[in-house]
Amino acid sequence: MRWLEVFVVPLGLVVGIGLVLLIQGGEAVIAEGERPPPSTGRPVAPKLAVGDDEDCASAVEEVQQTVHQLEQRLAIAKLIRSAQKARRAEREGIPQPWPDDVAPSLRSSAFEATVRSAANETGFRVLSMDCSEYPCVATIDKSEGLLVASGSSSKDLEVLIDALDVGDDVRAGPSRSALTREGRYVSSFALVDQNIDNAEGAERRLQWRLERAQKQVRP
């Protein structure tokens, strides 16, 4: 039996060393497999495994359905927006740009200066001035001064135009007058260039601006 010990012991040592080397080699392989690829500074596209084609097709179909739903919502939103703009235009008219050939006396700076100058002559007080679009709208308190004696809005504007001295091409536009809670006689008016034709929605727009000016001074 002595010879068996002599044979088995070295054999065990050889097998043990082989197992150690095998295990160490396996760990080295695993560690190498887990090591991330070297960075190149650019995103690396993922590798598709077998069976990913069906997943991609399903994802594409889902995205297409979402896009279709969003397009439908966008179309509905545009229709609602268009209807809102139409209702607003019907109620407020269409904002009017300044004509290139409007009478110089009706330009915002000239008109405001002329109205304020006339206020000193006729005794009325300027409450507000809106020249954000054509034509300018002025709101005055005419409870005192020359205008209060006329008794009619049209006569007031005739007196006012004479006082303003804005030229022969200017005529009185529409106006709105009312008494405030304090008993003040407030009038909003506009002067227009008679050589310029009204654009689409201009008349309704001016009426709405006059109404707005009145509400601002007598809430």
Coordinates of C-alpha atoms in Angstrom, one line a residue, residues 12-127:
G12 CA -3.7 14.9 -6.1
L13 CA -1.2 17.7 -6.1
V14 CA -1.3 17.8 -9.9
V15 CA -5.1 17.7 -10.0
G16 CA -5.4 20.4 -7.3
I17 CA -3.0 22.7 -9.1
G18 CA -4.9 22.2 -12.4
L19 CA -8.2 23.0 -10.7
V20 CA -6.7 26.2 -9.2
L21 CA -5.4 27.3 -12.6
L22 CA -8.7 26.4 -14.2
I23 CA -10.7 28.4 -11.6
Q24 CA -8.3 31.4 -11.9
G25 CA -8.5 31.3 -15.7
G26 CA -12.3 31.2 -15.5
E27 CA -12.4 34.3 -13.2
A28 CA -10.0 36.1 -15.6
V29 CA -12.3 35.3 -18.5
I30 CA -15.4 36.4 -16.6
A31 CA -13.7 39.7 -15.5
E32 CA -12.6 40.3 -19.1
G33 CA -16.2 39.7 -20.3
E34 CA -17.6 42.2 -17.8
R35 CA -15.1 44.9 -18.6
P36 CA -16.9 47.8 -20.5
P37 CA -15.6 48.6 -24.0
P38 CA -13.1 51.4 -24.4
S39 CA -14.8 54.8 -24.7
T40 CA -14.5 56.5 -28.1
G41 CA -16.5 59.7 -27.1
R42 CA -19.4 58.7 -29.4
P43 CA -22.6 56.9 -28.4
V44 CA -22.5 53.2 -29.0
A45 CA -25.6 51.7 -30.7
P46 CA -27.0 48.8 -28.8
K47 CA -26.7 45.4 -30.4
L48 CA -30.0 43.8 -31.2
A49 CA -30.4 40.3 -29.9
V50 CA -32.4 37.6 -31.7
G51 CA -36.1 38.4 -31.6
D52 CA -35.7 42.2 -31.3
D53 CA -37.3 42.7 -34.8
E54 CA -40.8 42.0 -33.5
D55 CA -40.2 44.3 -30.5
C56 CA -39.1 47.2 -32.9
A57 CA -42.0 46.7 -35.2
S58 CA -44.4 46.9 -32.2
A59 CA -42.6 50.0 -30.9
V60 CA -42.8 51.7 -34.4
E61 CA -46.5 50.9 -34.7
E62 CA -47.2 52.4 -31.2
V63 CA -45.3 55.6 -32.0
Q64 CA -47.2 55.9 -35.3
Q65 CA -50.5 55.6 -33.4
T66 CA -49.4 58.3 -31.0
V67 CA -48.4 60.6 -33.8
H68 CA -51.7 60.1 -35.5
Q69 CA -53.6 60.9 -32.3
L70 CA -51.5 64.1 -31.8
E71 CA -52.2 65.1 -35.4
Q72 CA -55.9 64.7 -34.8
R73 CA -55.7 66.8 -31.6
L74 CA -53.7 69.5 -33.4
A75 CA -56.3 69.6 -36.2
I76 CA -59.1 70.0 -33.7
A77 CA -57.2 72.7 -31.8
K78 CA -56.7 74.6 -35.1
L79 CA -60.4 74.4 -35.8
I80 CA -61.3 75.7 -32.3
R81 CA -58.7 78.5 -32.7
S82 CA -60.1 79.5 -36.0
A83 CA -63.6 79.6 -34.7
Q84 CA -62.5 81.7 -31.7
K85 CA -60.8 84.2 -34.0
A86 CA -63.9 84.4 -36.2
R87 CA -66.1 85.1 -33.2
R88 CA -63.6 87.7 -31.8
A89 CA -63.5 89.4 -35.2
E90 CA -67.3 89.5 -35.3
R91 CA -67.4 91.0 -31.9
E92 CA -64.4 93.3 -32.0
G93 CA -63.7 93.8 -35.7
I94 CA -60.3 93.5 -37.3
P95 CA -57.3 95.5 -35.9
Q96 CA -56.4 98.2 -38.4
P97 CA -52.9 99.1 -39.5
W98 CA -51.9 102.7 -40.1
P99 CA -52.3 103.6 -43.7
D100 CA -49.1 104.9 -45.4
D101 CA -50.9 107.9 -46.9
V102 CA -53.0 109.0 -43.8
A103 CA -53.2 112.8 -43.2
P104 CA -50.2 113.9 -41.1
S105 CA -52.4 115.6 -38.6
L106 CA -54.0 112.2 -37.7
R107 CA -50.7 110.6 -36.9
S108 CA -50.4 109.6 -33.3
S109 CA -47.9 112.2 -32.1
A110 CA -49.5 115.1 -34.1
F111 CA -53.0 114.1 -33.1
E112 CA -52.3 113.9 -29.4
A113 CA -50.4 117.2 -29.4
T114 CA -53.3 118.9 -31.3
V115 CA -56.0 117.5 -29.0
R116 CA -54.1 118.6 -25.9
S117 CA -53.5 122.0 -27.3
A118 CA -57.2 122.3 -28.2
A119 CA -58.1 121.3 -24.6
N120 CA -56.6 124.6 -23.4
E121 CA -58.7 126.6 -25.8
T122 CA -62.1 124.9 -25.3
G123 CA -61.8 124.0 -21.7
F124 CA -62.2 120.2 -21.8
R125 CA -60.0 117.7 -20.2
V126 CA -58.2 114.8 -22.0
L127 CA -58.8 111.6 -20.2

